[in-house]
CSV table of N, CA and C in Angstrom, one decimal:
chain,number,residue,atom,x,y,z
A,348,UNK,N,-15.4,-33.7,25.2
A,348,UNK,CA,-16.3,-33.4,23.9
A,348,UNK,C,-17.6,-34.2,23.7
A,349,UNK,N,-18.5,-33.3,23.4
A,349,UNK,CA,-19.8,-33.9,22.8
A,349,UNK,C,-20.0,-33.9,21.6
A,350,UNK,N,-20.2,-34.8,20.8
A,350,UNK,CA,-20.3,-35.3,19.5
A,350,UNK,C,-21.8,-35.7,19.4
A,351,UNK,N,-22.4,-35.7,17.8
A,351,UNK,CA,-23.3,-36.6,17.4
A,351,UNK,C,-23.3,-37.0,15.8
A,352,UNK,N,-23.4,-38.2,15.8
A,352,UNK,CA,-23.0,-38.2,14.0
A,352,UNK,C,-24.5,-38.3,13.3
A,353,UNK,N,-24.9,-37.8,12.3
A,353,UNK,CA,-26.4,-37.7,11.8
A,353,UNK,C,-26.4,-37.8,10.2
A,354,UNK,N,-27.2,-37.7,9.6
A,354,UNK,CA,-27.4,-37.8,8.1
A,354,UNK,C,-28.4,-36.4,8.3
A,355,UNK,N,-27.6,-35.6,7.6
A,355,UNK,CA,-28.4,-34.0,7.2
A,355,UNK,C,-29.3,-34.1,6.2
A,356,UNK,N,-30.8,-33.9,6.4
A,356,UNK,CA,-31.8,-34.0,5.2
A,356,UNK,C,-31.5,-32.6,4.7
A,357,UNK,N,-31.5,-33.0,3.2
A,357,UNK,CA,-31.2,-31.0,2.5
A,357,UNK,C,-32.3,-31.4,1.4
A,358,UNK,N,-32.3,-30.1,0.8
A,358,UNK,CA,-33.0,-29.9,-0.3
A,358,UNK,C,-34.6,-29.6,0.4
A,359,UNK,N,-35.8,-30.1,-0.6
A,359,UNK,CA,-37.0,-29.4,-0.3
A,359,UNK,C,-37.6,-30.0,1.1
A,360,UNK,N,-37.1,-31.3,1.5
A,360,UNK,CA,-37.4,-32.4,2.4
A,360,UNK,C,-37.0,-31.6,3.9
A,361,UNK,N,-35.5,-31.3,3.5
A,361,UNK,CA,-34.9,-30.6,4.7
A,361,UNK,C,-35.6,-29.3,4.9
A,362,UNK,N,-36.1,-28.5,3.7
A,362,UNK,CA,-36.6,-27.5,4.3
A,362,UNK,C,-38.3,-27.2,5.0
A,363,UNK,N,-39.0,-28.3,4.6
A,363,UNK,CA,-40.4,-28.6,4.7
A,363,UNK,C,-39.8,-29.0,6.6
A,364,UNK,N,-39.3,-30.0,6.9
A,364,UNK,CA,-39.2,-30.3,8.3
A,364,UNK,C,-38.7,-28.6,9.2
A,365,UNK,N,-37.4,-28.5,8.7
A,365,UNK,CA,-37.2,-27.3,9.5
A,365,UNK,C,-38.6,-26.1,9.3
A,366,UNK,N,-38.9,-25.5,8.3
A,366,UNK,CA,-39.7,-24.9,8.2
A,366,UNK,C,-41.0,-25.3,9.4
A,367,UNK,N,-41.5,-26.3,9.2
A,367,UNK,CA,-42.5,-27.1,10.3
A,367,UNK,C,-42.4,-26.9,11.5
A,368,UNK,N,-40.8,-27.3,11.9
A,368,UNK,CA,-40.5,-27.2,13.4
A,368,UNK,C,-40.6,-25.6,13.9
A,369,UNK,N,-40.0,-24.9,13.1
A,369,UNK,CA,-40.4,-23.5,13.8
A,369,UNK,C,-41.6,-23.0,13.5
A,370,UNK,N,-42.7,-23.4,12.5
A,370,UNK,CA,-44.1,-23.1,13.0
A,370,UNK,C,-44.6,-23.9,14.1
A,371,UNK,N,-44.3,-24.7,14.4
A,371,UNK,CA,-44.9,-25.5,15.7
A,371,UNK,C,-44.2,-24.9,17.0
A,372,UNK,N,-43.3,-24.6,16.7
A,372,UNK,CA,-42.5,-23.7,17.9
A,372,UNK,C,-43.5,-22.1,18.2
A,373,UNK,N,-43.4,-21.7,17.2
A,373,UNK,CA,-44.2,-20.5,17.1
A,373,UNK,C,-45.9,-20.5,17.3
A,374,UNK,N,-46.6,-21.4,17.0
A,374,UNK,CA,-47.7,-21.7,17.4
A,374,UNK,C,-48.1,-22.1,18.5
A,375,UNK,N,-47.2,-23.7,19.2
A,375,UNK,CA,-47.3,-23.9,20.0
A,375,UNK,C,-46.6,-24.3,21.5
A,376,UNK,N,-45.2,-23.7,21.2
A,376,UNK,CA,-44.0,-23.3,22.1
A,376,UNK,C,-43.7,-24.7,22.3
A,377,UNK,N,-43.6,-26.0,21.2
A,377,UNK,CA,-43.3,-26.9,21.4
A,377,UNK,C,-42.0,-27.4,20.9
A,378,UNK,N,-40.6,-27.2,21.3
A,378,UNK,CA,-39.3,-27.5,20.8
A,378,UNK,C,-39.0,-28.8,20.2
A,379,UNK,N,-38.1,-28.5,19.3
A,379,UNK,CA,-37.2,-29.9,18.8
A,379,UNK,C,-36.0,-29.8,19.2
A,380,UNK,N,-35.2,-30.3,18.3
A,380,UNK,CA,-33.5,-30.4,18.4
A,380,UNK,C,-33.0,-29.0,17.9
A,381,UNK,N,-31.4,-28.6,18.3
A,381,UNK,CA,-30.9,-27.7,17.9
A,381,UNK,C,-30.1,-28.2,16.4
A,382,UNK,N,-30.4,-29.1,16.2
A,382,UNK,CA,-29.8,-29.6,14.8
A,382,UNK,C,-30.7,-29.3,13.8
A,383,UNK,N,-29.9,-29.1,12.1
A,383,UNK,CA,-31.2,-29.1,11.3
A,383,UNK,C,-31.6,-30.7,11.1
A,384,UNK,N,-32.8,-30.6,10.4
A,384,UNK,CA,-33.5,-31.7,10.0
A,384,UNK,C,-32.5,-33.0,9.5
A,385,UNK,N,-32.7,-33.9,10.1
A,385,UNK,CA,-31.9,-35.2,10.1
A,385,UNK,C,-32.4,-36.7,10.3
A,386,UNK,N,-31.4,-37.6,10.1
A,386,UNK,CA,-31.7,-38.7,10.8
A,386,UNK,C,-30.5,-39.1,11.8
A,387,UNK,N,-31.1,-39.4,12.8
A,387,UNK,CA,-29.6,-39.8,13.8
A,387,UNK,C,-28.8,-41.1,13.1
A,388,UNK,N,-27.8,-41.3,13.4
A,388,UNK,CA,-26.7,-42.2,12.9
A,388,UNK,C,-26.0,-42.9,14.4
A,389,UNK,N,-25.8,-41.8,15.3
A,389,UNK,CA,-25.1,-42.2,16.2
A,389,UNK,C,-25.6,-41.2,17.1
A,390,UNK,N,-26.4,-41.3,18.4
A,390,UNK,CA,-26.7,-40.3,19.5
A,390,UNK,C,-25.6,-39.9,20.2
A,391,UNK,N,-26.0,-38.7,20.5
A,391,UNK,CA,-24.8,-37.9,21.4
A,391,UNK,C,-23.5,-38.7,22.1
A,392,UNK,N,-22.3,-38.4,22.3
A,392,UNK,CA,-21.6,-39.3,22.7
A,392,UNK,C,-20.1,-38.3,23.1
A,393,UNK,N,-19.6,-38.7,24.4
A,393,UNK,CA,-18.6,-37.8,24.8
A,393,UNK,C,-17.1,-38.4,24.8
A,394,UNK,N,-16.4,-37.7,24.0
A,394,UNK,CA,-15.1,-38.3,24.2
A,394,UNK,C,-14.1,-37.0,24.1
A,395,UNK,N,-13.1,-37.0,24.8
A,395,UNK,CA,-12.1,-36.0,25.2
A,395,UNK,C,-10.8,-36.1,24.4
A,396,UNK,N,-10.5,-37.3,23.5
A,396,UNK,CA,-9.4,-37.7,22.6
A,396,UNK,C,-9.7,-37.1,21.6
A,397,UNK,N,-8.8,-37.5,20.4
A,397,UNK,CA,-8.4,-37.0,19.2
A,397,UNK,C,-9.7,-38.0,18.3
A,398,UNK,N,-10.1,-37.3,17.5
A,398,UNK,CA,-11.1,-38.1,16.5
A,398,UNK,C,-11.0,-38.4,15.4
A,399,UNK,N,-9.5,-38.1,15.2
A,399,UNK,CA,-8.8,-37.9,13.6
A,399,UNK,C,-9.1,-39.1,12.9
A,400,UNK,N,-8.7,-40.4,13.7
A,400,UNK,CA,-9.2,-41.6,13.2
A,400,UNK,C,-10.5,-42.1,12.7
A,401,UNK,N,-11.3,-41.6,13.5
A,401,UNK,CA,-13.0,-42.0,13.1
A,401,UNK,C,-13.3,-41.0,11.9
A,402,UNK,N,-12.7,-39.8,11.8
A,402,UNK,CA,-12.9,-38.8,10.5
A,402,UNK,C,-12.0,-39.8,9.4
A,403,UNK,N,-11.0,-39.9,9.3
A,403,UNK,CA,-10.4,-41.0,8.2
A,403,UNK,C,-11.4,-41.9,8.2
A,404,UNK,N,-11.3,-42.8,8.9
A,404,UNK,CA,-12.5,-43.7,8.8
A,404,UNK,C,-13.8,-43.3,8.0
A,405,UNK,N,-14.6,-42.1,8.2
A,405,UNK,CA,-15.7,-42.0,7.8
A,405,UNK,C,-15.5,-41.3,6.4
A,406,UNK,N,-14.3,-41.0,6.5
A,406,UNK,CA,-13.9,-40.2,4.8
A,406,UNK,C,-13.7,-41.4,3.9
A,407,UNK,N,-12.9,-42.2,4.3
A,407,UNK,CA,-12.8,-43.8,3.4
A,407,UNK,C,-14.3,-44.2,3.3
A,408,UNK,N,-14.9,-44.3,4.3
A,408,UNK,CA,-16.4,-44.7,3.9
A,408,UNK,C,-17.3,-43.9,2.8
A,409,UNK,N,-17.1,-43.1,3.2
A,409,UNK,CA,-18.0,-42.1,2.1
A,409,UNK,C,-17.5,-42.2,0.5
A,410,UNK,N,-16.2,-42.4,0.5
A,410,UNK,CA,-15.9,-42.6,-0.5
A,410,UNK,C,-16.0,-43.9,-1.3
A,411,UNK,N,-16.3,-44.6,-0.5
A,411,UNK,CA,-16.3,-46.1,-1.2
A,411,UNK,C,-17.7,-46.9,-1.2
A,412,UNK,N,-18.7,-45.9,-0.6
A,412,UNK,CA,-20.3,-46.3,-0.9
A,412,UNK,C,-21.1,-45.4,-1.7
A,413,UNK,N,-21.9,-46.0,-2.0
A,413,UNK,CA,-23.2,-45.2,-3.1
A,413,UNK,C,-24.0,-44.5,-1.9
A,414,UNK,N,-24.4,-43.3,-2.7
A,414,UNK,CA,-25.8,-42.7,-1.9
A,414,UNK,C,-26.6,-43.8,-2.4
A,415,UNK,N,-28.0,-43.8,-1.6
A,415,UNK,CA,-29.1,-44.1,-1.9
A,415,UNK,C,-30.4,-43.6,-1.6
A,416,UNK,N,-31.6,-44.0,-2.0
A,416,UNK,CA,-33.0,-43.3,-1.8
A,416,UNK,C,-33.3,-43.9,-0.4
A,417,UNK,N,-34.3,-42.8,-0.2
A,417,UNK,CA,-35.3,-43.2,1.3
A,417,UNK,C,-36.7,-42.3,0.6
A,418,UNK,N,-37.8,-42.7,1.3
A,418,UNK,CA,-39.0,-41.7,0.8
A,418,UNK,C,-39.5,-41.5,2.5
A,419,UNK,N,-40.0,-40.1,2.7
A,419,UNK,CA,-40.6,-39.5,3.5
A,419,UNK,C,-41.8,-39.3,3.3
A,420,UNK,N,-43.0,-39.7,3.5
A,420,UNK,CA,-44.3,-39.6,3.0
A,420,UNK,C,-45.4,-39.1,4.3
A,421,UNK,N,-44.9,-39.6,5.5
A,421,UNK,CA,-46.0,-39.9,6.2
A,421,UNK,C,-45.5,-39.5,8.1
A,422,UNK,N,-46.3,-39.2,8.5
A,422,UNK,CA,-45.9,-38.6,10.2
A,422,UNK,C,-46.0,-39.9,11.0
A,423,UNK,N,-45.4,-40.1,12.2
A,423,UNK,CA,-45.8,-40.7,13.2
A,423,UNK,C,-45.4,-40.6,14.6
A,424,UNK,N,-45.5,-41.0,15.6
A,424,UNK,CA,-45.2,-40.8,16.8
A,424,UNK,C,-44.4,-42.1,17.8
A,425,UNK,N,-43.8,-41.2,18.8
A,425,UNK,CA,-43.4,-42.2,19.9
A,425,UNK,C,-44.3,-41.9,21.2
A,426,UNK,N,-45.4,-42.7,21.4
A,426,UNK,CA,-46.4,-42.4,22.4
A,426,UNK,C,-46.6,-40.7,22.2
A,427,UNK,N,-47.3,-39.8,23.2
A,427,UNK,CA,-47.3,-38.7,23.4
A,427,UNK,C,-46.1,-37.9,23.5
A,428,UNK,N,-45.2,-38.4,23.1
A,428,UNK,CA,-43.7,-37.6,23.6
A,428,UNK,C,-42.9,-37.1,22.2
A,429,UNK,N,-42.9,-37.6,20.9
A,429,UNK,CA,-42.5,-37.0,19.9
A,429,UNK,C,-43.2,-37.6,18.6
A,430,UNK,N,-43.4,-36.3,18.1
A,430,UNK,CA,-44.2,-36.3,16.4
A,430,UNK,C,-42.8,-36.4,15.5
A,431,UNK,N,-42.7,-37.3,14.6
A,431,UNK,CA,-41.9,-37.2,13.7
A,431,UNK,C,-42.2,-37.5,12.3
A,432,UNK,N,-41.4,-37.5,11.3
A,432,UNK,CA,-41.5,-37.9,9.7
A,432,UNK,C,-40.8,-39.1,9.5
A,433,UNK,N,-41.5,-40.2,9.1
A,433,UNK,CA,-41.4,-41.6,9.0
A,433,UNK,C,-40.3,-41.3,7.9
A,434,UNK,N,-39.3,-42.3,8.0
A,434,UNK,CA,-38.2,-42.6,7.2
A,434,UNK,C,-38.2,-43.9,6.7
A,435,UNK,N,-38.5,-44.3,5.5
A,435,UNK,CA,-38.7,-45.4,5.1
A,435,UNK,C,-37.7,-45.6,3.6
A,436,UNK,N,-36.5,-46.4,4.8
A,436,UNK,CA,-35.4,-46.5,3.9
A,436,UNK,C,-35.4,-47.9,2.9
A,437,UNK,N,-34.6,-47.3,1.7
A,437,UNK,CA,-34.7,-48.7,0.9
A,437,UNK,C,-33.6,-49.6,1.5
A,438,UNK,N,-33.6,-50.9,0.8
A,438,UNK,CA,-33.0,-51.8,1.2
A,438,UNK,C,-31.5,-51.6,1.0
A,439,UNK,N,-31.0,-51.1,-0.5
A,439,UNK,CA,-29.9,-50.7,-0.3
A,439,UNK,C,-29.1,-49.4,0.7
A,440,UNK,N,-30.4,-48.3,1.0
A,440,UNK,CA,-29.7,-47.6,2.2
A,440,UNK,C,-29.4,-48.0,3.6
A,441,UNK,N,-30.2,-49.1,3.6
A,441,UNK,CA,-30.1,-49.6,5.3
A,441,UNK,C,-29.1,-50.3,5.2
A,442,UNK,N,-28.5,-51.0,4.2
A,442,UNK,CA,-27.3,-52.0,3.8
A,442,UNK,C,-25.7,-51.0,3.9
A,443,UNK,N,-26.4,-49.8,3.9
A,443,UNK,CA,-25.1,-48.7,3.9
A,443,UNK,C,-25.0,-48.3,5.2
A,444,UNK,N,-26.2,-48.1,5.8
A,444,UNK,CA,-26.2,-47.5,7.0
A,444,UNK,C,-25.7,-48.5,7.9
A,445,UNK,N,-26.3,-49.9,7.9
A,445,UNK,CA,-25.7,-50.8,8.9
A,445,UNK,C,-24.1,-51.6,8.8
A,446,UNK,N,-23.5,-50.9,7.5
A,446,UNK,CA,-22.2,-51.1,7.2
A,446,UNK,C,-21.7,-50.0,8.3
A,447,UNK,N,-22.3,-48.7,7.7
A,447,UNK,CA,-21.6,-47.7,8.8
A,447,UNK,C,-21.8,-47.6,10.0
A,448,UNK,N,-22.6,-48.6,10.9
A,448,UNK,CA,-22.9,-49.0,12.2
A,448,UNK,C,-21.8,-49.7,12.4
A,449,UNK,N,-21.5,-50.6,11.9
A,449,UNK,CA,-20.5,-51.7,11.8
A,449,UNK,C,-19.1,-51.1,12.2
A,450,UNK,N,-18.8,-50.2,11.1
A,450,UNK,CA,-17.8,-49.2,11.3
A,450,UNK,C,-17.6,-48.4,12.6
A,451,UNK,N,-18.4,-48.1,12.5
A,451,UNK,CA,-18.3,-46.9,14.4
A,451,UNK,C,-18.1,-48.1,15.4
A,452,UNK,N,-19.1,-49.2,15.2
A,452,UNK,CA,-18.9,-49.9,16.3
A,452,UNK,C,-17.2,-50.2,16.5
A,453,UNK,N,-16.4,-50.6,15.8
A,453,UNK,CA,-15.2,-50.5,16.0
A,453,UNK,C,-13.9,-49.5,16.7
A,454,UNK,N,-14.9,-48.0,17.3
A,454,UNK,CA,-14.0,-47.4,17.8
A,454,UNK,C,-14.7,-47.5,19.3
A,455,UNK,N,-13.9,-47.8,20.1
A,455,UNK,CA,-14.0,-47.9,21.6
A,455,UNK,C,-14.6,-47.0,22.5
A,456,UNK,N,-14.8,-45.7,21.9
A,456,UNK,CA,-15.7,-44.8,22.8
A,456,UNK,C,-17.3,-44.6,21.7
A,457,UNK,N,-17.4,-45.2,21.1
A,457,UNK,CA,-18.7,-45.2,20.5
A,457,UNK,C,-19.5,-46.7,20.9
A,458,UNK,N,-20.6,-46.3,21.6
A,458,UNK,CA,-21.3,-47.4,22.0
A,458,UNK,C,-22.8,-47.4,21.6
A,459,UNK,N,-23.7,-48.5,20.6
A,459,UNK,CA,-24.9,-48.5,20.6
A,459,UNK,C,-25.7,-49.0,21.2
A,460,UNK,N,-27.1,-48.6,21.2
A,460,UNK,CA,-28.1,-49.1,22.2
A,460,UNK,C,-29.2,-49.5,21.0
A,461,UNK,N,-30.2,-50.1,21.6
A,461,UNK,CA,-31.4,-50.3,20.3
A,461,UNK,C,-31.9,-49.0,20.1
A,462,UNK,N,-31.8,-48.1,20.4
A,462,UNK,CA,-32.6,-46.9,19.8
A,462,UNK,C,-31.7,-46.2,18.7
A,463,UNK,N,-30.4,-46.3,18.6
A,463,UNK,CA,-29.2,-46.0,17.6
A,463,UNK,C,-28.7,-46.9,17.0
A,464,UNK,N,-28.8,-47.9,17.1
A,464,UNK,CA,-27.9,-49.4,16.4
A,464,UNK,C,-28.6,-49.5,14.9
A,465,UNK,N,-28.3,-50.7,14.3
A,465,UNK,CA,-29.0,-51.1,13.1
A,465,UNK,C,-30.4,-51.1,13.0
A,466,UNK,N,-30.9,-51.5,14.8
A,466,UNK,CA,-32.5,-51.7,14.1
A,466,UNK,C,-33.3,-50.8,14.7
A,467,UNK,N,-32.7,-49.5,14.8
A,467,UNK,CA,-33.4,-47.8,15.4
A,467,UNK,C,-34.7,-48.2,14.1
A,468,UNK,N,-35.6,-47.1,14.8
A,468,UNK,CA,-36.7,-46.4,13.8
A,468,UNK,C,-36.1,-45.2,13.5
A,469,UNK,N,-36.1,-45.5,11.9
A,469,UNK,CA,-35.4,-44.3,11.3
A,469,UNK,C,-36.6,-43.0,11.0
A,470,UNK,N,-36.1,-41.8,11.6
A,470,UNK,CA,-37.2,-40.9,11.7
A,470,UNK,C,-36.7,-39.4,11.6
A,471,UNK,N,-37.0,-38.6,11.3
A,471,UNK,CA,-36.5,-36.9,11.3
A,471,UNK,C,-38.0,-36.5,12.1
A,472,UNK,N,-37.5,-36.0,13.4
A,472,UNK,CA,-38.1,-35.3,14.5
A,472,UNK,C,-38.7,-33.8,14.1
A,473,UNK,N,-39.8,-33.6,14.5
A,473,UNK,CA,-40.5,-32.4,14.3
A,473,UNK,C,-40.6,-31.8,15.2
A,474,UNK,N,-41.0,-32.4,16.7
A,474,UNK,CA,-41.2,-31.8,18.0
A,474,UNK,C,-41.1,-33.3,19.1
A,475,UNK,N,-40.2,-32.6,20.0
A,475,UNK,CA,-39.8,-33.6,21.1
A,475,UNK,C,-39.9,-33.0,22.5
A,476,UNK,N,-40.1,-31.8,22.5
A,476,UNK,CA,-40.0,-31.3,23.9
A,476,UNK,C,-41.2,-30.6,24.1
A,477,UNK,N,-41.9,-30.7,25.4
A,477,UNK,CA,-43.2,-29.9,25.5
A,477,UNK,C,-44.4,-30.8,24.9
A,478,UNK,N,-44.3,-31.9,24.6
A,478,UNK,CA,-45.2,-32.3,23.6
A,478,UNK,C,-46.7,-33.2,24.3
A,479,UNK,N,-46.3,-33.7,25.5
A,479,UNK,CA,-47.7,-34.7,25.9
A,479,UNK,C,-48.7,-33.9,26.4
A,480,UNK,N,-48.8,-32.8,27.0
A,480,UNK,CA,-50.2,-31.9,27.2
A,480,UNK,C,-50.7,-31.6,26.0
A,481,UNK,N,-50.0,-31.2,25.0
A,481,UNK,CA,-50.6,-30.6,23.8
A,481,UNK,C,-50.7,-31.8,22.6
A,482,UNK,N,-50.0,-33.1,22.7
A,482,UNK,CA,-50.0,-34.1,21.6
A,482,UNK,C,-51.3,-33.9,20.6
A,483,UNK,N,-52.4,-33.7,21.2
A,483,UNK,CA,-53.9,-34.2,20.2
A,483,UNK,C,-53.8,-32.9,19.2
A,484,UNK,N,-53.3,-31.9,19.9
A,484,UNK,CA,-53.5,-30.7,19.2
A,484,UNK,C,-52.5,-30.7,18.1
A,485,UNK,N,-51.0,-31.0,18.5
A,485,UNK,CA,-50.3,-31.1,17.3
A,485,UNK,C,-50.2,-31.9,16.4
A,486,UNK,N,-50.7,-33.4,16.7
A,486,UNK,CA,-50.6,-34.5,16.1
A,486,UNK,C,-51.8,-33.9,15.0
A,487,UNK,N,-53.3,-33.4,15.2
A,487,UNK,CA,-54.0,-32.7,14.4
A,487,UNK,C,-53.3,-31.6,13.5
A,488,UNK,N,-52.6,-31.1,14.0
A,488,UNK,CA,-52.0,-29.7,13.2
A,488,UNK,C,-51.2,-30.2,12.2
A,489,UNK,N,-50.0,-30.8,12.7
A,489,UNK,CA,-49.1,-31.1,11.4
A,489,UNK,C,-50.0,-32.3,10.5
A,490,UNK,N,-51.0,-33.1,10.4
A,490,UNK,CA,-51.4,-34.2,9.6
A,490,UNK,C,-52.4,-33.1,8.7
A,491,UNK,N,-52.7,-32.1,9.2
A,491,UNK,CA,-52.9,-30.7,7.9
A,491,UNK,C,-51.9,-30.8,6.7
A,492,UNK,N,-50.7,-30.8,6.7
A,492,UNK,CA,-49.6,-30.7,5.7
A,492,UNK,C,-48.9,-32.0,5.3
A,493,UNK,N,-49.3,-32.2,3.9
A,493,UNK,CA,-49.1,-33.6,3.5
A,493,UNK,C,-47.7,-33.5,3.0
A,494,UNK,N,-47.2,-34.6,2.9
A,494,UNK,CA,-45.7,-34.7,2.2
A,494,UNK,C,-45.3,-35.8,1.4
A,495,UNK,N,-44.4,-35.7,0.5
A,495,UNK,CA,-44.2,-37.0,-0.3
A,495,UNK,C,-42.7,-36.6,-0.7
A,496,UNK,N,-41.5,-36.8,-0.1
A,496,UNK,CA,-40.3,-36.6,-0.3
A,496,UNK,C,-39.7,-37.8,-0.6
A,497,UNK,N,-38.8,-37.8,-1.6
A,497,UNK,CA,-37.3,-38.9,-2.1
A,497,UNK,C,-36.7,-38.2,-1.4
A,498,UNK,N,-35.6,-38.4,-1.0
A,498,UNK,CA,-34.4,-38.0,-0.4
A,498,UNK,C,-33.1,-39.1,-0.6
A,499,UNK,N,-31.9,-38.7,-0.3
A,499,UNK,CA,-31.0,-39.4,-0.2
A,499,UNK,C,-30.4,-39.8,1.0
A,500,UNK,N,-29.5,-40.6,1.2
A,500,UNK,CA,-28.5,-41.3,2.3
A,500,UNK,C,-27.3,-40.8,1.8
A,501,UNK,N,-27.0,-39.4,1.9
A,501,UNK,CA,-25.8,-39.1,0.8
A,501,UNK,C,-24.7,-37.8,1.6
A,502,UNK,N,-24.9,-38.1,3.1
A,502,UNK,CA,-23.9,-37.2,3.7
A,502,UNK,C,-23.6,-38.3,5.4
A,503,UNK,N,-22.5,-38.1,5.8
A,503,UNK,CA,-22.5,-38.4,7.1
A,503,UNK,C,-22.0,-37.3,8.2
A,504,UNK,N,-22.8,-36.8,8.9
A,504,UNK,CA,-22.1,-35.4,9.1
A,504,UNK,C,-22.1,-35.2,11.0
A,505,UNK,N,-20.9,-35.0,11.1
A,505,UNK,CA,-20.4,-34.8,12.4
A,505,UNK,C,-20.9,-33.3,13.2
A,506,UNK,N,-21.6,-33.3,14.7
A,506,UNK,CA,-21.7,-31.8,14.8
A,506,UNK,C,-21.0,-32.3,16.4
A,507,UNK,N,-20.3,-31.2,16.8
A,507,UNK,CA,-20.2,-31.0,18.0
A,507,UNK,C,-20.5,-29.9,18.9
A,508,UNK,N,-20.8,-30.2,20.2
A,508,UNK,CA,-21.9,-29.3,21.0
A,508,UNK,C,-20.8,-28.3,21.5
A,509,UNK,N,-20.7,-26.9,21.2
A,509,UNK,CA,-20.5,-25.6,21.2
A,509,UNK,C,-21.2,-24.7,21.3
A,510,UNK,N,-20.8,-24.0,22.8
A,510,UNK,CA,-21.4,-22.6,23.2
A,510,UNK,C,-23.1,-22.7,22.8
A,511,UNK,N,-23.4,-24.0,23.6
A,511,UNK,CA,-24.7,-23.9,24.1
A,511,UNK,C,-25.7,-24.5,22.5
A,512,UNK,N,-25.0,-25.0,21.7
A,512,UNK,CA,-25.8,-25.3,20.7
A,512,UNK,C,-24.8,-26.5,19.8
A,513,UNK,N,-25.8,-27.3,18.7
A,513,UNK,CA,-24.6,-28.2,17.6
A,513,UNK,C,-24.3,-27.3,16.6
A,514,UNK,N,-22.7,-27.7,16.4
A,514,UNK,CA,-22.1,-27.1,15.3
A,514,UNK,C,-21.3,-27.7,14.4
A,515,UNK,N,-21.6,-27.8,13.0
A,515,UNK,CA,-21.4,-28.7,12.4
A,515,UNK,C,-19.8,-28.6,12.3
A,516,UNK,N,-19.2,-29.8,12.6
A,516,UNK,CA,-18.0,-30.1,12.9
A,516,UNK,C,-17.1,-30.9,10.9
A,517,UNK,N,-18.0,-31.5,10.6
A,517,UNK,CA,-17.2,-32.3,9.5
A,517,UNK,C,-18.3,-33.1,8.8
A,518,UNK,N,-18.3,-32.5,7.4
A,518,UNK,CA,-19.4,-33.2,6.9
A,518,UNK,C,-19.0,-34.3,5.6
A,519,UNK,N,-19.3,-35.5,5.6
A,519,UNK,CA,-18.3,-36.3,4.6
A,519,UNK,C,-19.5,-36.7,3.7
A,520,UNK,N,-19.6,-36.2,2.4
A,520,UNK,CA,-20.5,-36.8,1.0
A,520,UNK,C,-20.3,-38.0,0.8
A,521,UNK,N,-21.7,-38.9,0.6
A,521,UNK,CA,-21.5,-40.0,-0.1
A,521,UNK,C,-21.7,-39.7,-1.4
A,522,UNK,N,-21.0,-40.2,-2.5
A,522,UNK,CA,-21.4,-39.8,-3.9
A,522,UNK,C,-21.5,-41.3,-4.6
A,523,UNK,N,-22.3,-41.3,-5.7
A,523,UNK,CA,-22.2,-42.4,-6.4
A,523,UNK,C,-21.1,-42.9,-7.1
A,524,UNK,N,-21.2,-44.0,-7.1
A,524,UNK,CA,-19.5,-44.5,-7.8
A,524,UNK,C,-19.9,-44.3,-9.3
A,525,UNK,N,-18.6,-44.2,-10.1
A,525,UNK,CA,-19.0,-44.0,-11.8
A,525,UNK,C,-18.5,-45.6,-11.8
A,526,UNK,N,-19.4,-46.2,-12.6
A,526,UNK,CA,-19.7,-47.5,-12.9
A,526,UNK,C,-19.3,-47.9,-14.3
């Protein structure tokens, strides 16, 4: 089985990203992920065994942690290949993320590289396929639409690859602790 672990971006920011991606595809035929608006926690990985232990660990983690904010207010890009919305993690949200990476690293079938470990570039992709030939046009186009969102790292979502698309398998909500 193929899985990916992400934080789904919800609310106004998620809607903005999802609509921008549809618009970019309609106007430029440049595609993005089949996942909803998200930042990646663990890029796709294969595992044929049971992931019940992983699910139990993520459930426990989600109940012990607090949700923290991050800001999205500017575009950025990886060379001329990918255009994305920058994610500016708060110190606290980054610390939760890093503890989550430590937890996920304890599973033998989950391996991180520099692009998806603790020091990743946090981003929410707008377009990542067929970009180079039209990068300039795409970059100019998206920059017409300003945004400023305060979001929360408030979920850990596992998606499973089925029927040629990503389907939500489990969502673990991170809710603020009562102090």
